[in-house]
Short mmCIF file of C-alpha atoms in Angstrom, two decimals:
data_model
loop_
_atom_site.label_atom_id
_atom_site.label_comp_id
_atom_site.label_asym_id
_atom_site.label_seq_id
_atom_site.Cartn_x
_atom_site.Cartn_y
_atom_site.Cartn_z
CA MET A 1 138.52 118.72 90.16
CA TYR A 2 136.70 117.20 93.13
CA GLY A 3 137.38 113.74 91.70
CA TYR A 4 141.08 114.62 91.63
CA ILE A 5 141.18 115.61 95.31
CA PHE A 6 138.98 112.62 96.21
CA GLY A 7 141.61 110.34 94.66
CA LYS A 8 144.48 112.11 96.42
CA ALA A 9 142.63 112.01 99.76
CA THR A 10 142.00 108.28 99.35
CA LEU A 11 145.68 107.60 98.62
CA TYR A 12 146.81 109.79 101.50
CA LEU A 13 144.67 107.88 103.98
CA LYS A 14 145.97 104.51 102.72
CA MET A 15 149.64 105.49 103.23
CA LYS A 16 151.72 106.87 106.06
CA PRO A 17 152.35 110.60 105.49
CA GLU A 18 156.09 110.12 104.98
CA ILE A 19 155.51 107.45 102.29
CA TYR A 20 152.85 109.57 100.57
CA SER A 21 155.25 112.54 100.61
CA LYS A 22 158.01 110.52 98.92
CA LYS A 23 155.62 109.46 96.14
CA ASP A 24 154.02 112.89 95.71
CA ALA A 25 155.32 114.94 92.75
CA LEU A 26 155.69 118.05 94.95
CA GLY A 27 156.71 116.25 98.15
CA ARG A 28 153.48 116.97 100.01
CA PRO A 29 152.81 116.92 102.88
CA ASP A 30 155.77 118.80 104.29
CA PRO A 31 157.79 116.32 106.37
CA ASP A 32 158.12 118.91 109.15
CA LEU A 33 154.39 118.99 109.96
CA SER A 34 153.45 118.32 113.57
CA GLU A 35 151.25 115.42 114.69
CA GLU A 36 148.43 117.93 115.23
CA GLU A 37 148.79 119.20 111.66
CA LEU A 38 148.89 115.65 110.28
CA ASN A 39 145.70 114.94 112.24
CA LEU A 40 144.03 117.95 110.60
CA LEU A 41 145.00 116.51 107.21
CA ARG A 42 143.54 113.14 108.17
CA ILE A 43 140.27 114.75 109.30
CA GLY A 44 140.09 116.83 106.12
CA CYS A 45 140.82 113.87 103.83
CA CYS A 46 138.16 111.77 105.56
CA GLN A 47 135.65 114.55 104.94
CA ILE A 48 136.63 114.89 101.27
CA ILE A 49 135.95 111.16 100.85
CA GLU A 50 132.53 111.71 102.49
CA GLY A 51 131.75 114.42 99.92
CA LYS A 52 132.08 117.37 102.29
CA GLY A 53 133.25 120.75 101.11
CA LYS A 54 131.53 120.77 97.72
CA THR A 55 128.48 122.80 98.75
CA PRO A 56 127.65 125.44 101.36
CA ASP A 57 125.15 123.12 103.04
CA ASN A 58 127.80 120.37 103.49
CA PRO A 59 131.07 122.21 104.24
CA LEU A 60 134.34 120.98 105.62
CA VAL A 61 134.29 121.29 109.43
CA ASP A 62 136.62 120.92 112.41
CA ILE A 63 139.82 121.74 110.52
CA GLY A 64 139.85 125.51 111.03
CA ILE A 65 141.68 127.94 108.84
CA HIS A 66 145.15 126.43 109.22
CA GLY A 67 143.88 122.91 108.52
CA PHE A 68 142.14 124.13 105.36
CA TYR A 69 145.37 125.64 104.04
CA LEU A 70 147.27 122.44 104.85
CA LEU A 71 144.62 120.39 103.04
CA ILE A 72 144.62 122.39 99.82
CA ASP A 73 148.43 122.42 99.83
CA LEU A 74 148.38 118.61 100.11
CA PHE A 75 146.33 118.58 96.90
CA HIS A 76 148.64 121.11 95.16
CA PHE A 77 146.27 124.08 95.38
CA LYS A 78 146.61 127.58 96.73
CA LEU A 79 143.88 130.01 97.70
CA SER A 80 142.98 132.54 95.02
CA MET A 81 139.90 134.13 96.64
CA GLN A 82 137.95 133.83 99.86
CA SER A 83 134.50 135.17 100.63
CA ILE A 84 132.15 134.83 103.57
CA VAL A 85 128.93 133.04 102.67
CA ASP A 86 127.37 133.21 106.13
CA SER A 87 128.28 134.44 109.57
CA GLY A 88 126.17 133.15 112.42
CA GLU A 89 126.21 131.49 115.78
CA ASN A 90 127.78 128.32 114.33
CA GLY A 91 130.74 130.27 112.99
CA ILE A 92 131.77 131.63 109.63
CA LEU A 93 131.13 129.75 106.41
CA ASP A 94 133.80 130.58 103.85
CA ARG A 95 133.70 130.03 100.10
CA MET A 96 137.26 129.24 99.12
CA GLU A 97 138.31 129.50 95.49
CA CYS A 98 141.51 127.56 94.91
CA ILE A 99 143.84 127.26 91.96
CA HIS A 100 146.07 124.28 91.15
CA PHE A 101 149.83 125.03 91.35
CA VAL A 102 150.66 123.19 88.13
CA ASN A 103 147.75 123.30 85.67
CA GLY A 104 145.84 126.37 86.91
CA GLU A 105 142.52 124.55 87.21
CA GLU A 106 140.10 125.96 89.74
CA LEU A 107 138.26 124.34 92.62
CA VAL A 108 135.70 125.84 95.01
CA LEU A 109 135.42 124.44 98.51
CA TYR A 110 133.36 125.51 101.52
CA ASN A 111 134.82 125.56 105.02
CA LEU A 112 132.90 126.23 108.23
CA VAL A 113 135.16 127.79 110.83
CA LYS A 114 133.68 127.66 114.29
CA LYS A 115 134.23 130.65 116.56
CA GLU A 116 136.61 128.79 118.87
CA GLU A 117 138.72 127.72 115.83
CA ARG A 118 139.15 131.37 114.79
CA THR A 119 140.62 132.37 118.13
CA SER A 120 143.08 129.50 118.47
#
């Protein structure tokens, strides 16, 4: 499934969000997202292309909790289970089990949420 989200992330970054949304089967991303939220999607997609998020030692970073939910929604996933892998001075490393809206396939991603991102 990582190849699937890699492909979607690549396409998203090549298009303007409103064009991507019109071509997306589920109309993602939501056209009412703010510039800040669209920036979180851009940051997350760039990291997916870099291979981040697949393992606990190379998690997604700098998108926080809200950005993570926006990102998986962009790829047509929803969270099915979350567990804390590590909690330390860098923040909390979450293991996020996601399920695809349409076909039910599963994907596991890791997201490091820094302390300041949890309070904002």
